[in-house]
Coordinates of C-alpha atoms and ligand atoms in Angstrom, one line a residue:
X184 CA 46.0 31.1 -2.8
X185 CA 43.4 32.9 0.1
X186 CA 44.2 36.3 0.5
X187 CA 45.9 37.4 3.5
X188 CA 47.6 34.3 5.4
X189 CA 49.8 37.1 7.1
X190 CA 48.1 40.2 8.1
X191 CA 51.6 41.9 7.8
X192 CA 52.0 40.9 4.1
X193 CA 49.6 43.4 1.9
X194 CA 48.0 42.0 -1.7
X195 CA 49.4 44.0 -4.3
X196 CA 47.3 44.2 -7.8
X197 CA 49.7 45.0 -10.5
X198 CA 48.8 46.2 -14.2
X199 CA 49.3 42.9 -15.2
X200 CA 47.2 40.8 -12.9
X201 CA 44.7 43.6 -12.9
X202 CA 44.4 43.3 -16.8
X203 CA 44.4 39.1 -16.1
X204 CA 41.9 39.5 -13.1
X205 CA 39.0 41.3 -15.2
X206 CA 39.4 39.0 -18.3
X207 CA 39.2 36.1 -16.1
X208 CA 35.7 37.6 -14.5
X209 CA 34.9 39.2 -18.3
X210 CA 34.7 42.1 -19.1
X211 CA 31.3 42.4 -19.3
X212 CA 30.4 40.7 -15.9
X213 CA 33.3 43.2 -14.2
X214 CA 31.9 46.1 -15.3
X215 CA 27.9 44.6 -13.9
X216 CA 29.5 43.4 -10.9
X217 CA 31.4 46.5 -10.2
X218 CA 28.3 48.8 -11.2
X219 CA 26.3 46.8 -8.4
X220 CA 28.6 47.6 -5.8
X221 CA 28.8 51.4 -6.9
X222 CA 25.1 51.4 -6.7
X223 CA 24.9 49.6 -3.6
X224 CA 27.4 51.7 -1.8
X225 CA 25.6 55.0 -3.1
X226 CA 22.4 53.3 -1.3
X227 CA 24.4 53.4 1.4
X228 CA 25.8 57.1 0.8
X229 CA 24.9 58.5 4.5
X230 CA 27.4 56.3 6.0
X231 CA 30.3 57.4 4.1
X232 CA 32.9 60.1 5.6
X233 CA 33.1 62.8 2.7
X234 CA 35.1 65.6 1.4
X235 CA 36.0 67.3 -1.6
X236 CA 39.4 65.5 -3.3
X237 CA 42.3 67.0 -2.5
X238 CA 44.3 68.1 -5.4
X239 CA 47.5 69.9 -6.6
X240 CA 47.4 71.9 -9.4
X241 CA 50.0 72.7 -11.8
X242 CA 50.6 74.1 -15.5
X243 CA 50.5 70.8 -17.4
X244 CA 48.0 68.8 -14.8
X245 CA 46.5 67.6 -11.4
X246 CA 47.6 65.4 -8.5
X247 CA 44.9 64.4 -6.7
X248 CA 44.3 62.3 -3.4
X249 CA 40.6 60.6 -2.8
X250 CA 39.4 59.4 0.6
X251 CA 36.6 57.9 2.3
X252 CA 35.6 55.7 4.6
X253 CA 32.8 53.6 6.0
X254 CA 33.6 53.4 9.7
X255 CA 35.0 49.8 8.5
X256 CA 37.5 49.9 5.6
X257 CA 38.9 53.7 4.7
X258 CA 40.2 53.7 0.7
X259 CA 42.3 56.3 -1.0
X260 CA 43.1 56.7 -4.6
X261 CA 46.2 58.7 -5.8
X262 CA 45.1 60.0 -9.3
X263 CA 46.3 62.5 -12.0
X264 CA 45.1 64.3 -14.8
X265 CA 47.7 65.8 -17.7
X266 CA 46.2 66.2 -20.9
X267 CA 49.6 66.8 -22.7
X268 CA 50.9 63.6 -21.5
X269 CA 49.6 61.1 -24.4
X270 CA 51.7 63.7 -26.6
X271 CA 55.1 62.1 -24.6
X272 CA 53.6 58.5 -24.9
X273 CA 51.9 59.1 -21.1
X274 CA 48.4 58.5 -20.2
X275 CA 46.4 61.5 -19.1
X276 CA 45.1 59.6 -16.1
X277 CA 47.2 57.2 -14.3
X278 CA 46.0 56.0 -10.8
X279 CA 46.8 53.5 -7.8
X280 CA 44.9 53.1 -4.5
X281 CA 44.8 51.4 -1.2
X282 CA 42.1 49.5 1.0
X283 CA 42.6 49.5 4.6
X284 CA 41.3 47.9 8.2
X285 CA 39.3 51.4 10.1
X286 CA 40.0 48.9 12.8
X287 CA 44.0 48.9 13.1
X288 CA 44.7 51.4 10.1
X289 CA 46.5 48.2 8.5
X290 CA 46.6 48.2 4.4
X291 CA 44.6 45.0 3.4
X292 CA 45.0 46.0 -0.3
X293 CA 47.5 48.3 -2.6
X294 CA 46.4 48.4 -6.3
X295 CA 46.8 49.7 -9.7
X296 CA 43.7 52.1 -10.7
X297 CA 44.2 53.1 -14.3
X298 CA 42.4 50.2 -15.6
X299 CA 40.4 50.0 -12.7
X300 CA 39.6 53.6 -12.7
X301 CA 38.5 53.8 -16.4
X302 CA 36.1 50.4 -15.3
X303 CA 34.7 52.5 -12.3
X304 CA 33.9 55.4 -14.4
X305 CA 32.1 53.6 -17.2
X306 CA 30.5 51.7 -14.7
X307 CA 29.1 55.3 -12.5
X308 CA 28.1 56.3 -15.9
X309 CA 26.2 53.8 -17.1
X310 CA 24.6 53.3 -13.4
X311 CA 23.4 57.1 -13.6
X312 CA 22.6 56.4 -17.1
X313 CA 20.2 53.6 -15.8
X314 CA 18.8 56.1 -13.7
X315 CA 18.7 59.1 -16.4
X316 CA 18.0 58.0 -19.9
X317 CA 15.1 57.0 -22.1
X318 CA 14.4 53.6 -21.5
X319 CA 14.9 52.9 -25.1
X320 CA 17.9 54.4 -25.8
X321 CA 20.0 52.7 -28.3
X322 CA 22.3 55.2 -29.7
X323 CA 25.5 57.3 -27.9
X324 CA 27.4 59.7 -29.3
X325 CA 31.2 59.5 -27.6
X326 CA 32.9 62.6 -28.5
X327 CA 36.4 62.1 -27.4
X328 CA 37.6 58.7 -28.1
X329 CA 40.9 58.2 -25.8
X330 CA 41.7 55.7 -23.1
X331 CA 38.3 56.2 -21.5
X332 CA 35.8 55.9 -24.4
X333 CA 35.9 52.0 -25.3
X334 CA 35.1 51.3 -21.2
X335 CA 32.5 53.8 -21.8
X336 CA 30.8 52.0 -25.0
X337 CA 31.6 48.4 -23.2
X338 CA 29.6 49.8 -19.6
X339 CA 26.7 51.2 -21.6
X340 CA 26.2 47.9 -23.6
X341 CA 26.6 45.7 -20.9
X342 CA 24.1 47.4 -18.7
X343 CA 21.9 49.4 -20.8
X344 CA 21.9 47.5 -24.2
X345 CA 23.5 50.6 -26.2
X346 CA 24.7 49.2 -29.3
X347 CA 25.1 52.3 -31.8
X348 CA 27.8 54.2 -31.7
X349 CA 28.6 57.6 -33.0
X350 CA 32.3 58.3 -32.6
X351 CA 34.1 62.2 -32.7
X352 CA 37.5 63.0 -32.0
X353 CA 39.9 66.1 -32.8
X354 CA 41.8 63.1 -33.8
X355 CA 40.6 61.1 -36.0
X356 CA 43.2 58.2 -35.3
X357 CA 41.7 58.2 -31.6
X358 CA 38.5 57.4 -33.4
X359 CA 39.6 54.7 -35.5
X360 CA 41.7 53.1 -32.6
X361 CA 38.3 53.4 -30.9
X362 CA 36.4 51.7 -34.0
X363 CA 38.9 48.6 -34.1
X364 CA 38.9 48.0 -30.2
X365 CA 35.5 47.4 -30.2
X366 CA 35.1 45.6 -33.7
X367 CA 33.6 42.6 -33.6
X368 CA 31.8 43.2 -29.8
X369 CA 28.1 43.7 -31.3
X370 CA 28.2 47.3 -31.7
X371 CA 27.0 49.3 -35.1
X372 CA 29.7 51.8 -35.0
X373 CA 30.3 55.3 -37.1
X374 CA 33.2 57.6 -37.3
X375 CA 31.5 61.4 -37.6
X376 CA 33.6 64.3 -39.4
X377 CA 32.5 66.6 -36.5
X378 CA 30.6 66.7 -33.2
X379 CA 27.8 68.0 -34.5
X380 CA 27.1 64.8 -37.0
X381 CA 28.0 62.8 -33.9
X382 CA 25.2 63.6 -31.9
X383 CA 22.5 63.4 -34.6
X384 CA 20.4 61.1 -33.5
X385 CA 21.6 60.2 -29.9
X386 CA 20.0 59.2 -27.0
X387 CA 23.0 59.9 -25.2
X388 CA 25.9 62.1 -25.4
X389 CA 29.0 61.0 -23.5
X390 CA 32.1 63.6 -23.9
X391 CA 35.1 62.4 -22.5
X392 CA 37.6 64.9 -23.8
X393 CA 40.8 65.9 -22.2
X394 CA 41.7 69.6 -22.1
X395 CA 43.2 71.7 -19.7
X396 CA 40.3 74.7 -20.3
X397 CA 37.5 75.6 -21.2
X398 CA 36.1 73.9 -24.3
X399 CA 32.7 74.1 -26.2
X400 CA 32.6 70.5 -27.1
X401 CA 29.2 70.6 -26.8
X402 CA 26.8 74.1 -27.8
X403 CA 23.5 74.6 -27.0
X404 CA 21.7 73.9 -30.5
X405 CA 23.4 70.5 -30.4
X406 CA 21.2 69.1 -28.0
X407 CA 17.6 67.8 -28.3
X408 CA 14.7 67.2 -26.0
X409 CA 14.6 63.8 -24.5
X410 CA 19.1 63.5 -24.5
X411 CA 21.1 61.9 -21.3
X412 CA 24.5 63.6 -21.1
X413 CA 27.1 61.6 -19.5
X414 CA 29.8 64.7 -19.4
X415 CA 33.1 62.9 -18.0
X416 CA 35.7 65.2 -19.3
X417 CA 34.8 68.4 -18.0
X418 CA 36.4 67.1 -13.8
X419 CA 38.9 70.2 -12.8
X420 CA 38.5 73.8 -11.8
X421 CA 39.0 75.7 -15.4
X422 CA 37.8 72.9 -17.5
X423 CA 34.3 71.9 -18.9
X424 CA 33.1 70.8 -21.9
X425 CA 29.5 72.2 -22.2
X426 CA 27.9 75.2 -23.6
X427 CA 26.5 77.3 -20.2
X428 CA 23.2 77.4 -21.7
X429 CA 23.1 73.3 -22.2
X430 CA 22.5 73.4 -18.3
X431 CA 20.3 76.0 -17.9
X432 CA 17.9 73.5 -20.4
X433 CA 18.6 70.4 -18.3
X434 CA 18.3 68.6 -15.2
X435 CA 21.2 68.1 -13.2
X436 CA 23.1 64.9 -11.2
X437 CA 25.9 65.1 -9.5
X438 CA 28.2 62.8 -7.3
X439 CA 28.8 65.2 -4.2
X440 CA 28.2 68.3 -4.9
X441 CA 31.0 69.9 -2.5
X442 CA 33.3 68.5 -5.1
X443 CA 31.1 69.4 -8.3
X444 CA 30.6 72.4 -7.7
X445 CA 34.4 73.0 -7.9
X446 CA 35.3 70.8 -10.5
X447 CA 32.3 70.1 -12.5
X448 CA 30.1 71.5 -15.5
X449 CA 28.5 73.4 -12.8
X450 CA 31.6 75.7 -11.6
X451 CA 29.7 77.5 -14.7
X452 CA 26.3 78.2 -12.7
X453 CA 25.8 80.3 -9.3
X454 CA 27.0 78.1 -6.6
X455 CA 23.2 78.0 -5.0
X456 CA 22.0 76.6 -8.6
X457 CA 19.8 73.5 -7.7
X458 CA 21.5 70.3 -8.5
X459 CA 20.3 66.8 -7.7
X460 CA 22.4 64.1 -5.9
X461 CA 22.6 60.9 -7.5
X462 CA 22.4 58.6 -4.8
X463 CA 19.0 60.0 -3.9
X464 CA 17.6 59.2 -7.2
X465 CA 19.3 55.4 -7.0
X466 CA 17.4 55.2 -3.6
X467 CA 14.3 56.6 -4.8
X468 CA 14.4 59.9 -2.7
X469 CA 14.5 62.4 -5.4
X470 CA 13.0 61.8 -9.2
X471 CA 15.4 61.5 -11.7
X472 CA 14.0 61.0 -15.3
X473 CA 10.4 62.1 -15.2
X474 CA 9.5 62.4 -18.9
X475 CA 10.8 61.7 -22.6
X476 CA 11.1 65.4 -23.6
X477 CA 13.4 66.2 -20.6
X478 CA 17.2 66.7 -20.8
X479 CA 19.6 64.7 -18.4
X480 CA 23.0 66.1 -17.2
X481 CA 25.2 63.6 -15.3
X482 CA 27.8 66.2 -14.3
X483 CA 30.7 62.9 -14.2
X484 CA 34.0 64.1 -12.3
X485 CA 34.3 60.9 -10.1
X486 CA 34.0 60.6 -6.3
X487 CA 36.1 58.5 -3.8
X488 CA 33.0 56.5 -2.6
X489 CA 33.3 55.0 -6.5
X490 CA 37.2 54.1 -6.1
X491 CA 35.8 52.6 -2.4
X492 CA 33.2 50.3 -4.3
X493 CA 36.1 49.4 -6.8
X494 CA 38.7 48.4 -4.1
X495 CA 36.3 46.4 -2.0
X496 CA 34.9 44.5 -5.4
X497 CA 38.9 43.8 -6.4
X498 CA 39.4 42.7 -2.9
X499 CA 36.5 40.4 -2.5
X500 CA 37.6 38.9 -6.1
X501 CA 41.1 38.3 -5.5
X502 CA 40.3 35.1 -3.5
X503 CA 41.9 32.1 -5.1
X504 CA 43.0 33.8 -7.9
X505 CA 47.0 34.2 -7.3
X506 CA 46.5 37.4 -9.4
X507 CA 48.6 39.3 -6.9
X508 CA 51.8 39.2 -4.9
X509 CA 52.5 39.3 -1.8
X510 CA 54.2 43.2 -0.3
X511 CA 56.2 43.3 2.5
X512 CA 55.0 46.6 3.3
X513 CA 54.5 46.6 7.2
X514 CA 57.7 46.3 9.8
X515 CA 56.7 43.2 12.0
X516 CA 58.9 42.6 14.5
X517 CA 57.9 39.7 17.2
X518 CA 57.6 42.5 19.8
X519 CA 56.1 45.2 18.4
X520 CA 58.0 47.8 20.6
X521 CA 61.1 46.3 19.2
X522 CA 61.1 48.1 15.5
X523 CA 64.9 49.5 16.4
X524 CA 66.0 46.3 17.8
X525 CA 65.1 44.5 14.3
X526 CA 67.3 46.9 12.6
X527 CA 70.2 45.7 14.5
X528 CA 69.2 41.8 13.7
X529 CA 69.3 42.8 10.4
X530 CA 72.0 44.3 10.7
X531 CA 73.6 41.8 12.0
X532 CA 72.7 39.1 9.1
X533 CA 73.9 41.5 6.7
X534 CA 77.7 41.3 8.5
Ligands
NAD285 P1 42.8 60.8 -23.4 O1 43.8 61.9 -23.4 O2 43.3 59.4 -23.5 O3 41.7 61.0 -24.5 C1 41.1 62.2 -24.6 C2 40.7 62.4 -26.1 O4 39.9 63.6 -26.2 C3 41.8 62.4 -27.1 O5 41.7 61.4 -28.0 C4 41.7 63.8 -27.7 O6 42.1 63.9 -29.1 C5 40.2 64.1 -27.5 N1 39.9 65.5 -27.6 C6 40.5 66.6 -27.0 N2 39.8 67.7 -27.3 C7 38.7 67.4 -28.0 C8 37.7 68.1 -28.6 N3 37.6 69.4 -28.5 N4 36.8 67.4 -29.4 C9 36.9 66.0 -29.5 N5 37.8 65.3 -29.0 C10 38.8 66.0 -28.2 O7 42.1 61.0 -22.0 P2 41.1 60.0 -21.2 O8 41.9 59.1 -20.2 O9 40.2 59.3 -22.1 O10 40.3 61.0 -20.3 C11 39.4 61.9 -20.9 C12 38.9 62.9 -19.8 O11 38.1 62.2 -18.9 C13 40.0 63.5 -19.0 O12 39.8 64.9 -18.9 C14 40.0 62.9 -17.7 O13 40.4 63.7 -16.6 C15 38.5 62.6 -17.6 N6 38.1 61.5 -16.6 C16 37.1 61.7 -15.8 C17 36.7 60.7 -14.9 C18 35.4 60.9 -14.1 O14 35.2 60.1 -13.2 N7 34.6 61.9 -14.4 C19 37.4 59.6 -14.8 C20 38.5 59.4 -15.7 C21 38.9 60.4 -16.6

């Protein structure tokens, strides 16, 4: 099955042939192939139209739109955050997106992006990781072990080597859900009784908690000299996970910082604090890790570029796969100007 015979049908990638489409690939070669695109299109960052995520706040969450474009194919993601919602049997983050032609605004591609979402933000991660950690770093620390965390361990092992695993959660049947996902994948894995015994002996910390505040999941004396911190939780105005003073000690990446700086770790630091943009370390503009004493912050809240690189890699993979239907999602009728008079034919079938 090639994808698009009729420009008027769009792909659509449900849960289940999204789920179908990254086991056939592998897991493991997915979460390489997608990192490669991420990094390629942040090598490519100047080219991309930008702006800060639109969202909608409320009590219990955030709505949130993500666009961008590269003058060729314009992507949005619709996204939301509510960390009450595993409570009701939810998902905190639930997500779908669309891929479309600059050239004549048509969708080319409408998909689920909870799955893919958690794939694309391992796969950031443990690109910046690549970037930012010691070069022999063995050991992370995941303190929150939810629907992200076992994308998290899986990115980091694929495309750093990580294979120890120190696991925290408020919960400690999130951490043992956590332990038997990944049994049996090559990973050395240890439930901790708190944090603190989490990150004893890290290379990196990744905290991935879900909270609608402000939360000390990580305090100043809890970090060492020569830790990469991969904070993912800490992505809406009002919620963070660090200690203030964790920053002050480290060096900072960000995605964009128009977005960071209102969503990120760093909403805690003046808004002229110097932070350093990711895609200018990828492309050898800016220095990331310069020595093994230093402390690396990637200040994670997810950028629409990174849904972009996802989208396009889905799109591109689909080919020949027949893991997606076929939407009739566009009005066609054989004269374009004759959208009314198709009505009426309808109509008129339906009598
Ligand atoms: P989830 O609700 O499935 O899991 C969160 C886990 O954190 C739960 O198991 C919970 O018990 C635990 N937790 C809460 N407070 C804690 C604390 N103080 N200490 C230890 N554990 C704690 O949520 P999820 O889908 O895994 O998402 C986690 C967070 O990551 C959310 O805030 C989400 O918005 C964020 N996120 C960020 C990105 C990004 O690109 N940066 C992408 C996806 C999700």
């Amino acid at each position: 099955m090639t994808i698009v015979p009729n420009l008027n049908i769009v792909p659509f990638v449900s849960v289940d042939h999204m789920m179908k489409l990254v086991l056939k690939i592998g897991i493991d070669t997915f979460l390489r192939e997608l990192a490669n695109v991420v990094e390629e299109d942040f090598l490519r960052w100047e080219s991309f139209d930008k702006t800060p995520r639109i969202a909608s706040h409320s009590t219990d969450g955030v709505i949130e739109l993500m666009p961008t474009s590269d003058g060729t194919l314009y992507g949005f993601k619709y996204v939301n955050g509510h960390p009450k919602n595993t409570r009701e049997g939810r998902q905190t983050v639930t997500a779908f997106g669309v891929l479309s032609d600059v050239g004549n605004g048509y969708p080319m591609l409408l998909t689920e992006m909870t799955i893919l979402t958690a794939l694309r933000t391992a796969a950031t991660s443990a690109v910046a990781a690549k970037h930012l950690a010691r070069k022999n770093a063995r050991t992370m620390a995941i303190i929150g072990n939810g629907a992200q965390s076992e994308f998290q361990a899986r990115a980091f092992k694929a495309i750093l080597g990580i294979d120890q695993l120190r696991l925290y959660d408020i919960d400690p049947a999130a951490s043992e859900k956590c332990r038997r996902n990944l049994a049996g994948q090559g990973f050395d894995i240890v439930i901790c009784p708190t944090a603190q015994d989490a990150v004893e002996g890290a290379d990196i910390i990744t905290t991935v908690t879900a909270d609608k505040q402000y939360a000390t999941i990580l305090s100043d004396n809890m970090v060492g000299p020569g830790v990469h911190i991969n904070a993912v939780g800490g992505d809406c105005p009002g919620k963070t996970e660090l200690h203030k003073d964790i920053l002050l000690r480290s060096d900072i990446f960000v995605e964009y910082p128009p977005q960071t700086r209102i969503e990120g770790e760093i909403q805690q630091l003046p808004a002229d604090y110097p932070v350093t943009e990711l895609w200018q370390v990828i492309a050898g503009m800016a220095d990331g890790r310069v020595d093994d004493h230093q402390i690396t912050l990637f200040d994670s809240v997810g950028f629409a570029t990174e849904d972009f690189s996802a989208l396009r890699y889905v799109r591109a993979k689909l080919h020949d796969t027949g893991l997606f239907e076929e939407l009739d999602l566009l009005a066609d009728p054989d004269d374009p100007r004759d959208l009314f008079g198709m009505l009426l034919r309808c109509e008129a079938a339906m009598a």
